[in-house]
PDB file of C-alpha atoms and ligand atoms in Angstrom:
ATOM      1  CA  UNK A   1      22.974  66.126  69.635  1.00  0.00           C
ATOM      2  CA  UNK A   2      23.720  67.909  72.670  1.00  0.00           C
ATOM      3  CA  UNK A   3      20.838  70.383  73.984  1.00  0.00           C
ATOM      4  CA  UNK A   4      21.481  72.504  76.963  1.00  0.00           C
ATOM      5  CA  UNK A   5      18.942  74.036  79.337  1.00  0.00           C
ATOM      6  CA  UNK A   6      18.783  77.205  81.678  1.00  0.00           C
ATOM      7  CA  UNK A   7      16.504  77.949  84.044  1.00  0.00           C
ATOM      8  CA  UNK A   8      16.618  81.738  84.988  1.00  0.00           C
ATOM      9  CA  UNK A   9      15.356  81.954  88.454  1.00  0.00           C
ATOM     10  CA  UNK A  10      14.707  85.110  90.927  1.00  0.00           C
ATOM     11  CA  UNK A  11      18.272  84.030  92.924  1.00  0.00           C
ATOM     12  CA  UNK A  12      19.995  82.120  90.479  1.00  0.00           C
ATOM     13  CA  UNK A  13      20.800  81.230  86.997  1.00  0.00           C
ATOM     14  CA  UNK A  14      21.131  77.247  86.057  1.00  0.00           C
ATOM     15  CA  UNK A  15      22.104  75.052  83.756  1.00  0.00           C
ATOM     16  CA  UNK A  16      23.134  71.502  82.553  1.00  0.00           C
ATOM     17  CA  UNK A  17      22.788  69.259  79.063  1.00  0.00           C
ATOM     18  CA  UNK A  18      19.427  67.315  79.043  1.00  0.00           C
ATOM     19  CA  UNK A  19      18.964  63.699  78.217  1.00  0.00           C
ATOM     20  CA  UNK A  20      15.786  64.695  76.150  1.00  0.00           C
ATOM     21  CA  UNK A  21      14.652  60.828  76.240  1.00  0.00           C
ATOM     22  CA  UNK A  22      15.354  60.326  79.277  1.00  0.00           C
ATOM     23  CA  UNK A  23      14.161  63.475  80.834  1.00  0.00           C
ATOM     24  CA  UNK A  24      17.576  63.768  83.003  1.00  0.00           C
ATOM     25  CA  UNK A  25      20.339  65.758  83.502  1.00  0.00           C
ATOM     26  CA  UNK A  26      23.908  65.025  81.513  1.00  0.00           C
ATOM     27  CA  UNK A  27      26.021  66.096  83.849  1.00  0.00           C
ATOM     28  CA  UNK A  28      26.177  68.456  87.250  1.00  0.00           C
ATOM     29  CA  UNK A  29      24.173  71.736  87.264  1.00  0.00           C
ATOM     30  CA  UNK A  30      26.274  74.950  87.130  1.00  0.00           C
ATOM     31  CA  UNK A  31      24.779  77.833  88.803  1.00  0.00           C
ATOM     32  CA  UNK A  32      25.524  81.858  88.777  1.00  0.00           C
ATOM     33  CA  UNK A  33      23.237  83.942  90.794  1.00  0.00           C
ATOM     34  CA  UNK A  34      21.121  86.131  88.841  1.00  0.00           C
ATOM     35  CA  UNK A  35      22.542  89.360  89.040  1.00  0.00           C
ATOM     36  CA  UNK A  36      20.214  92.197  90.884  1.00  0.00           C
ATOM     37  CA  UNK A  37      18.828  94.242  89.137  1.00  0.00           C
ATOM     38  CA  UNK A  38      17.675  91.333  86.785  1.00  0.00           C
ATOM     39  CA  UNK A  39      18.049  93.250  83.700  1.00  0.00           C
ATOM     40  CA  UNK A  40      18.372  92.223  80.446  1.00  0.00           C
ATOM     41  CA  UNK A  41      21.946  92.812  79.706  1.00  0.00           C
ATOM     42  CA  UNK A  42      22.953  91.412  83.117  1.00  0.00           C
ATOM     43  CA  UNK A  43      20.954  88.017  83.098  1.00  0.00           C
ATOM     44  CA  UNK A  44      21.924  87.646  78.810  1.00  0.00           C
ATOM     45  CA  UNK A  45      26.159  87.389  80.765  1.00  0.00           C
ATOM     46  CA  UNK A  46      25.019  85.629  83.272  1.00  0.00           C
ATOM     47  CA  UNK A  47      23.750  82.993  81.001  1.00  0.00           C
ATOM     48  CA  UNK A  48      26.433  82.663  78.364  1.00  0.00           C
ATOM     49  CA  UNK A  49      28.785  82.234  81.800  1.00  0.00           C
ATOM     50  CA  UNK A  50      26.445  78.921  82.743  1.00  0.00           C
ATOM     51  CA  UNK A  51      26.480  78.149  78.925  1.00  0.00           C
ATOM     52  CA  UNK A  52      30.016  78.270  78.631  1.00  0.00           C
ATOM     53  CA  UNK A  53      30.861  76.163  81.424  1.00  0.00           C
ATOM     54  CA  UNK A  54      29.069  73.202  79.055  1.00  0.00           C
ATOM     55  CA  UNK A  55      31.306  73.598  75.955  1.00  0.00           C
ATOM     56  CA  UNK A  56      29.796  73.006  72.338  1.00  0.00           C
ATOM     57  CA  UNK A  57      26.257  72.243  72.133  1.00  0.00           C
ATOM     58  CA  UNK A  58      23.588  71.924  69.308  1.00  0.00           C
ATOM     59  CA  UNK A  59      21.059  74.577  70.787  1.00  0.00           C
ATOM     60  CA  UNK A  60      19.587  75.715  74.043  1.00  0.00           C
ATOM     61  CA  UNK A  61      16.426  75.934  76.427  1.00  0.00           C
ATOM     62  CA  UNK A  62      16.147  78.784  78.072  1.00  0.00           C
ATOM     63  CA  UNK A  63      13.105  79.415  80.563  1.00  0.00           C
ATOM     64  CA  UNK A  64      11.973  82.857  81.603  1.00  0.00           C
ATOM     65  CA  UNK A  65       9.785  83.969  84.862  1.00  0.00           C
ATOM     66  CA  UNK A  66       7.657  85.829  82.827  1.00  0.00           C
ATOM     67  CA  UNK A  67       5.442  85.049  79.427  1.00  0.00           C
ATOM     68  CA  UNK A  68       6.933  84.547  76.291  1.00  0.00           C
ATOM     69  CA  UNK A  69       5.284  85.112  73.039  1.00  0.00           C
ATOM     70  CA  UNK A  70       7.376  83.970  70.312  1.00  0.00           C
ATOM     71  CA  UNK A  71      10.248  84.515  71.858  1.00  0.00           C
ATOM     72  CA  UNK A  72       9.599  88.136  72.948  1.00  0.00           C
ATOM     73  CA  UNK A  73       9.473  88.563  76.877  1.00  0.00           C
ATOM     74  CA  UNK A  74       6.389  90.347  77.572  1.00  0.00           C
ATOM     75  CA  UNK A  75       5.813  90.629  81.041  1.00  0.00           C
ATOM     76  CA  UNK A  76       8.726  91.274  84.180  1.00  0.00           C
ATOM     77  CA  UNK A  77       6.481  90.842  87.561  1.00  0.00           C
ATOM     78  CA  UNK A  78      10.152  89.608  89.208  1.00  0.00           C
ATOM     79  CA  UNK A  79      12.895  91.232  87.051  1.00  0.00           C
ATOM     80  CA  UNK A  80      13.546  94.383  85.644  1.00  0.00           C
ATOM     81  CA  UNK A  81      11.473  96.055  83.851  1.00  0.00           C
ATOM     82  CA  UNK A  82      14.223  96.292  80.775  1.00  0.00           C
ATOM     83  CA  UNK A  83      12.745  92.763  80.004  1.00  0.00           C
ATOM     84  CA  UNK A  84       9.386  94.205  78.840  1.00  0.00           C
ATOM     85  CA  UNK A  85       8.914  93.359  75.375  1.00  0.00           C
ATOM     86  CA  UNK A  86      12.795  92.438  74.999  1.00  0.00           C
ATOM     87  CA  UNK A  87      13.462  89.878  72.096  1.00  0.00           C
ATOM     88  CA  UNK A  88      14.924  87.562  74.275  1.00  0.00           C
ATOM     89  CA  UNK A  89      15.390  84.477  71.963  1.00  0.00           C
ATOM     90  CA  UNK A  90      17.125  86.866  69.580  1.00  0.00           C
ATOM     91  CA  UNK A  91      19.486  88.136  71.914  1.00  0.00           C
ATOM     92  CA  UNK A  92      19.799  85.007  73.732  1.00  0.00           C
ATOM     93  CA  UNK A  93      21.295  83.447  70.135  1.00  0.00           C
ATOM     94  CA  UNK A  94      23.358  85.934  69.132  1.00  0.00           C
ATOM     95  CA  UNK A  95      25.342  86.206  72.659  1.00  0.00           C
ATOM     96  CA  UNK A  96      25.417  82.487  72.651  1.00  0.00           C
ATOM     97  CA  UNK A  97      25.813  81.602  68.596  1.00  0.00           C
ATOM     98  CA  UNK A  98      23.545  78.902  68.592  1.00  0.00           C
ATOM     99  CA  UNK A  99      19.412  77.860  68.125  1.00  0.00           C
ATOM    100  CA  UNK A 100      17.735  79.427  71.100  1.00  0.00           C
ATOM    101  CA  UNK A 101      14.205  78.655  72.624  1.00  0.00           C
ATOM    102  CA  UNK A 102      12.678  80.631  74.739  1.00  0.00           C
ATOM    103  CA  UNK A 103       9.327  79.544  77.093  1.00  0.00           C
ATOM    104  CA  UNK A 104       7.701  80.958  80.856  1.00  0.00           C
ATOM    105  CA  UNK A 105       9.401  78.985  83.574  1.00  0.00           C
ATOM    106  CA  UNK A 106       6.425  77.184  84.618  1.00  0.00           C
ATOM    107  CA  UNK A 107       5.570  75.769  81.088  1.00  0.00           C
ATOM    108  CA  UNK A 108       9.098  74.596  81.353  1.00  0.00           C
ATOM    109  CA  UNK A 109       8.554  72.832  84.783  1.00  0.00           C
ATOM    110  CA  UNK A 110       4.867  71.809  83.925  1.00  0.00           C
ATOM    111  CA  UNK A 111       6.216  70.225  80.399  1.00  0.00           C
ATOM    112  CA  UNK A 112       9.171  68.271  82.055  1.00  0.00           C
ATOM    113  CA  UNK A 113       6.791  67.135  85.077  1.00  0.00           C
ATOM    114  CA  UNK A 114       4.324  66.082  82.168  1.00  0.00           C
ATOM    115  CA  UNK A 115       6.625  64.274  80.184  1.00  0.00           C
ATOM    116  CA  UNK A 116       8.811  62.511  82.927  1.00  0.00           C
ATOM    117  CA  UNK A 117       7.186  63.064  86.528  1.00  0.00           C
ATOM    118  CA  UNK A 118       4.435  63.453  88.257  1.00  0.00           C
ATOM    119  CA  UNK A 119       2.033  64.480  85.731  1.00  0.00           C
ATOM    120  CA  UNK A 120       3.043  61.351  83.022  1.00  0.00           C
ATOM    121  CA  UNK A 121       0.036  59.398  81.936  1.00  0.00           C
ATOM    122  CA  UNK A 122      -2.521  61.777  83.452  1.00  0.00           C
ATOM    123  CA  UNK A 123      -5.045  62.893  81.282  1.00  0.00           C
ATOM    124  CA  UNK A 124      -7.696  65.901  81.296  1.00  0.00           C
ATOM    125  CA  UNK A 125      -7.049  69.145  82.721  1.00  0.00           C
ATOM    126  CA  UNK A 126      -3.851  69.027  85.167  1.00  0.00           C
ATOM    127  CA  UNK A 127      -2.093  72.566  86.556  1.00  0.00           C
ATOM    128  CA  UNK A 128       1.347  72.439  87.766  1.00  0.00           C
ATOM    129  CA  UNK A 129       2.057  75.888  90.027  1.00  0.00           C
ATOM    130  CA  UNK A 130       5.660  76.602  91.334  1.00  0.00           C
ATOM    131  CA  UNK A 131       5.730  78.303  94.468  1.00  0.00           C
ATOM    132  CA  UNK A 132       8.990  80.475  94.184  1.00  0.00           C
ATOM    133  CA  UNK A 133       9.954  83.857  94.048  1.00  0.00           C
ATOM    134  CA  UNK A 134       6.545  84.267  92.739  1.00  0.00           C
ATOM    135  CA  UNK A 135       3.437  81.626  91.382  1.00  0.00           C
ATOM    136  CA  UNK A 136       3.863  80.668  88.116  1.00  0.00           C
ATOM    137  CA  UNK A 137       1.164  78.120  86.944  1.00  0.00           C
ATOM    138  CA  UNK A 138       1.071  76.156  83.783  1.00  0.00           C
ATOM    139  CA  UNK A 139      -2.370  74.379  82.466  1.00  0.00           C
ATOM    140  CA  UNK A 140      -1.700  70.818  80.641  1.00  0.00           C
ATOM    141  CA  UNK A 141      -5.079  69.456  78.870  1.00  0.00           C
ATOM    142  CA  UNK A 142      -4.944  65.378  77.820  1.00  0.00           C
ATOM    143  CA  UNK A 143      -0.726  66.263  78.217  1.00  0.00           C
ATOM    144  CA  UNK A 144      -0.880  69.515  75.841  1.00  0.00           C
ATOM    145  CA  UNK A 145       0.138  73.115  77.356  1.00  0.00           C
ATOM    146  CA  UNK A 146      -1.910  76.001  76.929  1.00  0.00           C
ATOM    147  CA  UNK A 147       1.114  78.406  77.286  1.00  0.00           C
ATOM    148  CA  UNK A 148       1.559  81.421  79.379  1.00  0.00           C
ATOM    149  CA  UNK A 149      -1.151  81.226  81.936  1.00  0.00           C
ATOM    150  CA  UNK A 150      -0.432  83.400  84.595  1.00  0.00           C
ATOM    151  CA  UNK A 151      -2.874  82.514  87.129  1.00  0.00           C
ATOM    152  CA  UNK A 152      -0.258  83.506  90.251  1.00  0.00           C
ATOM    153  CA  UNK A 153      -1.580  87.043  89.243  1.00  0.00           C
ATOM    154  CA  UNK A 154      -5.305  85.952  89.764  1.00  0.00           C
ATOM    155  CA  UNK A 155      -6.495  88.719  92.875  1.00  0.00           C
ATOM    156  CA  UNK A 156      -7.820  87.606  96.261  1.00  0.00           C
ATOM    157  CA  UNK A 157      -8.959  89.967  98.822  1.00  0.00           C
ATOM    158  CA  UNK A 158      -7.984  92.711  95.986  1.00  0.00           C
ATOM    159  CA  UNK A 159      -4.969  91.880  96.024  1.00  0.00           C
ATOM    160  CA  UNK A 160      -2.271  89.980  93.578  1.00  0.00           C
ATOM    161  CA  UNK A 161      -2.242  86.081  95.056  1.00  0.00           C
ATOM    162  CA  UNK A 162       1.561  85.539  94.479  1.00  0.00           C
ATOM    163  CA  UNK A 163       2.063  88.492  96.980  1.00  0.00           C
ATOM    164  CA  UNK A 164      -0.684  85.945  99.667  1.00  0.00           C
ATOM    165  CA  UNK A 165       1.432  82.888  98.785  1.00  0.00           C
ATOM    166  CA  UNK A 166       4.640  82.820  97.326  1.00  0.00           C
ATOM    167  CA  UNK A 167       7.044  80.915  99.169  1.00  0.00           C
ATOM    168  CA  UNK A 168       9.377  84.544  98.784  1.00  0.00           C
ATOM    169  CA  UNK A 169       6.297  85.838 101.033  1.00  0.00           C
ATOM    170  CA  UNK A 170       6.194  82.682 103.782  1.00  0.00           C
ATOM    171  CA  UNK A 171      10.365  83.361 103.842  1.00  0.00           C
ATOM    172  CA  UNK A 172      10.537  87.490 104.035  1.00  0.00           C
ATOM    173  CA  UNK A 173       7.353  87.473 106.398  1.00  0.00           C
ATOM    174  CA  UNK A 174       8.820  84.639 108.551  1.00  0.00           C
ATOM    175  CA  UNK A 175       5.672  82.232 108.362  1.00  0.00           C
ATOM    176  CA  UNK A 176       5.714  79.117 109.709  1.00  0.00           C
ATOM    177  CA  UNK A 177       4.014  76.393 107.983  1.00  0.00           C
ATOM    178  CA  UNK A 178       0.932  76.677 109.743  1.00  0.00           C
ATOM    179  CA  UNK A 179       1.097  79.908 108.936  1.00  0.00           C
ATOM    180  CA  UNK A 180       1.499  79.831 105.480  1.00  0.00           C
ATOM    181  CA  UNK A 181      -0.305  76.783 104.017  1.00  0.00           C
ATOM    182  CA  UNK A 182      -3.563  78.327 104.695  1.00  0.00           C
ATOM    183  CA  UNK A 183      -2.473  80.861 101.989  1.00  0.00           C
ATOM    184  CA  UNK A 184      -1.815  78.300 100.134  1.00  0.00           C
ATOM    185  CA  UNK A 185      -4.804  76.568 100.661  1.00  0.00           C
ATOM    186  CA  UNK A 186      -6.675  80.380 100.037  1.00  0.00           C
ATOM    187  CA  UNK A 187      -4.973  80.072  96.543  1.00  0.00           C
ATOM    188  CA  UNK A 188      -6.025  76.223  95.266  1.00  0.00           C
ATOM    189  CA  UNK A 189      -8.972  76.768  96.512  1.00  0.00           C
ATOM    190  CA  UNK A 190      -9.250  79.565  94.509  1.00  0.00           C
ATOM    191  CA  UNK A 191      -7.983  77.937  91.402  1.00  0.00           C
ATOM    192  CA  UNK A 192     -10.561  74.992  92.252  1.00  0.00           C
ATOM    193  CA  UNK A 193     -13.541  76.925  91.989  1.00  0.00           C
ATOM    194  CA  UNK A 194     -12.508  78.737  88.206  1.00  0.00           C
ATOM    195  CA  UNK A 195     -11.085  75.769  86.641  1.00  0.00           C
ATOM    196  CA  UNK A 196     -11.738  72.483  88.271  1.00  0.00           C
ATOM    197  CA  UNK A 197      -8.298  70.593  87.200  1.00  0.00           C
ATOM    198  CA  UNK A 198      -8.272  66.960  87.895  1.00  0.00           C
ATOM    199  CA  UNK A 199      -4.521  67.321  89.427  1.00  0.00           C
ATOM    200  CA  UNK A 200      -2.277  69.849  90.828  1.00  0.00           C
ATOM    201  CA  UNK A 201       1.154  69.450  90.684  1.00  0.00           C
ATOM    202  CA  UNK A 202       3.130  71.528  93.319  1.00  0.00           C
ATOM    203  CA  UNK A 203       6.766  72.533  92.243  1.00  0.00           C
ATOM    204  CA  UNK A 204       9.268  75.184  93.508  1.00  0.00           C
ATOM    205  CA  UNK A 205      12.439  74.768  95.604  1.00  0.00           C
ATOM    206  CA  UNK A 206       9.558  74.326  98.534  1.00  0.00           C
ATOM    207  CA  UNK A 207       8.028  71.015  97.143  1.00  0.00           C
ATOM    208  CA  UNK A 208      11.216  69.518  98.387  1.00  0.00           C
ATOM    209  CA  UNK A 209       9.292  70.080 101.726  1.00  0.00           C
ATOM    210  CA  UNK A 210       5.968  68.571 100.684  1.00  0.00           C
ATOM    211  CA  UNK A 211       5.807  66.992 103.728  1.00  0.00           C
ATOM    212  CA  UNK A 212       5.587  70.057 105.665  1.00  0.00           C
ATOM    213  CA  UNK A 213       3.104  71.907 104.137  1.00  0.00           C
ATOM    214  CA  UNK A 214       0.697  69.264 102.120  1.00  0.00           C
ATOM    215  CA  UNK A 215      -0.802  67.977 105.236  1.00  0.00           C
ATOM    216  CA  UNK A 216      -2.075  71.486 106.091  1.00  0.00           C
ATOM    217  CA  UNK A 217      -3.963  72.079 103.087  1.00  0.00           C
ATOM    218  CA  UNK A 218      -7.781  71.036 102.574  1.00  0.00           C
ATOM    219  CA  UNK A 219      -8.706  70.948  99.308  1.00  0.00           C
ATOM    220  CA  UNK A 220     -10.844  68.742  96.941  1.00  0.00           C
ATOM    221  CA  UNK A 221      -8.259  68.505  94.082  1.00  0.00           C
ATOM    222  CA  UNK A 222      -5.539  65.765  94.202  1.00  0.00           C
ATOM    223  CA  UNK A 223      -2.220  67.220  94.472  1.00  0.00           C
ATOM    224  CA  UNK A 224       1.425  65.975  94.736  1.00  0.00           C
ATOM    225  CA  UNK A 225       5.077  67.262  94.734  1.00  0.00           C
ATOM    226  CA  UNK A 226       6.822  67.540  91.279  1.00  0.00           C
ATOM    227  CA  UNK A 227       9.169  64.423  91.150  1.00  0.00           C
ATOM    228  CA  UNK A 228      12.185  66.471  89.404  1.00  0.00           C
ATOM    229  CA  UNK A 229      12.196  69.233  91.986  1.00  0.00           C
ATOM    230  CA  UNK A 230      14.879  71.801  90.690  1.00  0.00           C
ATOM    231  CA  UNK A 231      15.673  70.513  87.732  1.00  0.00           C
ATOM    232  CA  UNK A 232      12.431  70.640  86.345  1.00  0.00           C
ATOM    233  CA  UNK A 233      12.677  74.372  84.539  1.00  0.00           C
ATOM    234  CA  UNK A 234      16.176  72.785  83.148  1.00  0.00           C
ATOM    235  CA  UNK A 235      14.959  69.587  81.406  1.00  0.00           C
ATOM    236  CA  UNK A 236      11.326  71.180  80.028  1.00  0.00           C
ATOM    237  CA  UNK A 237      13.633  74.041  78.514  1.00  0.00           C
ATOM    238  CA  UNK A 238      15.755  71.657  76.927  1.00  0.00           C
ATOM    239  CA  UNK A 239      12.880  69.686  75.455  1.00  0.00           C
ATOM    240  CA  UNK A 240      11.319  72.372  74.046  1.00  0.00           C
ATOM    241  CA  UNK A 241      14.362  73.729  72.434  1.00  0.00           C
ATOM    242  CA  UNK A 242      14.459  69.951  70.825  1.00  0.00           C
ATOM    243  CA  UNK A 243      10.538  69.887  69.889  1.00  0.00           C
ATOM    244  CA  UNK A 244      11.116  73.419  68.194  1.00  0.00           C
ATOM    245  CA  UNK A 245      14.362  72.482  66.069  1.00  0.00           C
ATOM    246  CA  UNK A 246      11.732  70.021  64.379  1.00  0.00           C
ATOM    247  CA  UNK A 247       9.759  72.502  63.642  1.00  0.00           C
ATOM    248  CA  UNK A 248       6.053  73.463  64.219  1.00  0.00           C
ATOM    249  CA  UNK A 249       3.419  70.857  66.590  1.00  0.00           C
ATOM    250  CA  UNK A 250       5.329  70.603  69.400  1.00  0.00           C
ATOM    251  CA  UNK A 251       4.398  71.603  72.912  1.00  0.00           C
ATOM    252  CA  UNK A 252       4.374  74.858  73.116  1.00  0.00           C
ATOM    253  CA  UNK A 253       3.682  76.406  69.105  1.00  0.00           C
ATOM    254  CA  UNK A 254       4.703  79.838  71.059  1.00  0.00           C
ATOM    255  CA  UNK A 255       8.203  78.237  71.842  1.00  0.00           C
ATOM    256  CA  UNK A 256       9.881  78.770  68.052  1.00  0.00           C
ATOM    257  CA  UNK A 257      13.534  78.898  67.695  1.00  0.00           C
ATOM    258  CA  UNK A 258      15.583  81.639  66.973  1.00  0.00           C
ATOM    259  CA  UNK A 259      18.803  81.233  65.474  1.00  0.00           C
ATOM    260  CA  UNK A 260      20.380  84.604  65.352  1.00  0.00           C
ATOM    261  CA  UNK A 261      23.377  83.694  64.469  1.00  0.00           C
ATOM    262  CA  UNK A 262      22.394  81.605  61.313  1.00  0.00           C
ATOM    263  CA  UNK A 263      20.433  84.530  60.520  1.00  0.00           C
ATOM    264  CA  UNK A 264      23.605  86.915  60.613  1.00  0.00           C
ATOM    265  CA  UNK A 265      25.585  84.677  58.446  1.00  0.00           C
ATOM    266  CA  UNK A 266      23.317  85.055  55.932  1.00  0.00           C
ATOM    267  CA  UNK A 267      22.683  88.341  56.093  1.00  0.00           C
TER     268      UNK A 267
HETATM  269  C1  BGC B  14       5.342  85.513  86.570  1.00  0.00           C
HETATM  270  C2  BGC B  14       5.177  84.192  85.848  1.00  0.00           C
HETATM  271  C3  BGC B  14       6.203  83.207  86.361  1.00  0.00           C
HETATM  272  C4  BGC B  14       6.123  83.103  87.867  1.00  0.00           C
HETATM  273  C5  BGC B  14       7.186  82.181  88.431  1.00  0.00           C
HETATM  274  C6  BGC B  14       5.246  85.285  88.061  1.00  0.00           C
HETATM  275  O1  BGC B  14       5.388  86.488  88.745  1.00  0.00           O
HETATM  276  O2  BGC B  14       4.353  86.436  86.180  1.00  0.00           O
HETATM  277  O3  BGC B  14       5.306  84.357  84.470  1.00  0.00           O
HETATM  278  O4  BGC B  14       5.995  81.954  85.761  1.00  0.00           O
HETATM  279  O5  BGC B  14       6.245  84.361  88.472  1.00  0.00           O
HETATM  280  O6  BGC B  14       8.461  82.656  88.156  1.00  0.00           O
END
């Protein structure tokens, strides 16, 4: 059984066939940037071009930077607004022919960095938040997602606290890193106070530079890098589009699959 997953990102579109047991990638990633606008038709091409590239497969993960409620996309902070209330799964399946999953980028990340990396074995209430384009968070109790949290929206100062600390806002606004981890720091601290997890995990192209940042930030929370960097969004899609071709209970109960093109056959 060969699953693919996709990770649709603010610059680019990504994609590769997941060793579900493993928790790796198949093969080499295959990128296309995500066109700009972000809208619907546009990103739906873009990611039957990265699906392509992988030949035949059984059915495919695709991640979303917004939430995703049964495999309607119901929120657009960082694409077009054509996305709002879209039914992505079904038009994800019908471009592509085959099972389709759907699920917010950072349940994809948080679910693959649960399973495999840095948040394997931990149990209680652990938060992984990606510091990209914007802050996508997901929330993991005893290794089970609560899906669609969207705590990068929480305000501080009156104001939205991806647009404090994104890593889009340290890059645009040219902060260094002293600069910017205070923001940071601003946010988990934040965070810290409402929900108390026993672990962050820290993902986003920008964990890759853990080193630079981490020291910089005071906090009382224990916090790491995510372990599968990039390909995090890619392998969570991919095991969610597995967990939801055997039916309900797994991960994320939002994340069903959509098989369009089933569904037009019999029709
Ligand atoms: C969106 C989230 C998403 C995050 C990271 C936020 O602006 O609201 O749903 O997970 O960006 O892409």
């Amino acid at each position: 059984m060969t699953i693919l997953g996709i990770d649709i990102g603010g610059s680019g579109v990504k994609g590769a066939p997941v060793d579900t047991v493993r928790g790796e990638l198949l093969g080499e990633r295959f990128r296309v940037p995500t066109p700009q606008p972000a809208t619907v038709d546009g990103v739906v091409e873009a990611v039957a071009e990265v699906a392509e590239k992988f030949g035949d497969c059984d059915s495919v993960g695709i991640t979303f930077p917004g939430v995703v409620v049964d495999g309607v996309t119901r929120t657009a902070a960082n694409v077009d607004r054509s996305w709002l209330d879209a039914p992505a799964a079904q038009l994800f399946a019908r471009r592509l022919g085959k099972p389709v999953t759907v699920l917010n980028d950072a349940d994809a990340a948080g679910a693959a960095e649960v399973a495999f990396g840095a948040g394997r074995d931990q149990s209680g209430l652990i938060m992984m938040v990606t510091l990209g384009t914007g802050i996508g968070t997901a929330l993991f109790l005893d290794g089970v997602l609560i899906p669609n949290t969207e705590l990068g929206h929480v305000e501080i100062d009156g104001k939205d606290a991806e647009l404090l600390a994104a890593d889009r806002i340290r890059e645009s606004k040219e902060l260094s890193w002293e600069q910017w981890a205070p923001r940071v720091e601003r946010y988990l601290r934040h965070i810290e106070m409402l929900l108390a997890p026993r672990l962050f995990i820290i993902g986003g192209g920008v964990s890759k530079k853990s080193e630079k940042f981490f020291p910089l930030i005071d906090i009382r929370t224990p916090m790491v890098a995510a372990t599968l960097l990039n390909n995090a969004g890619i392998i969570g899609a991919a095991v969610s589009a597995e967990q939801a071709a055997q039916g309900p209970g797994g991960q994320d109960p939002g994340a069903i699959q959509v098989d369009a093109a089933a569904q037009a056959a019999r029709d």
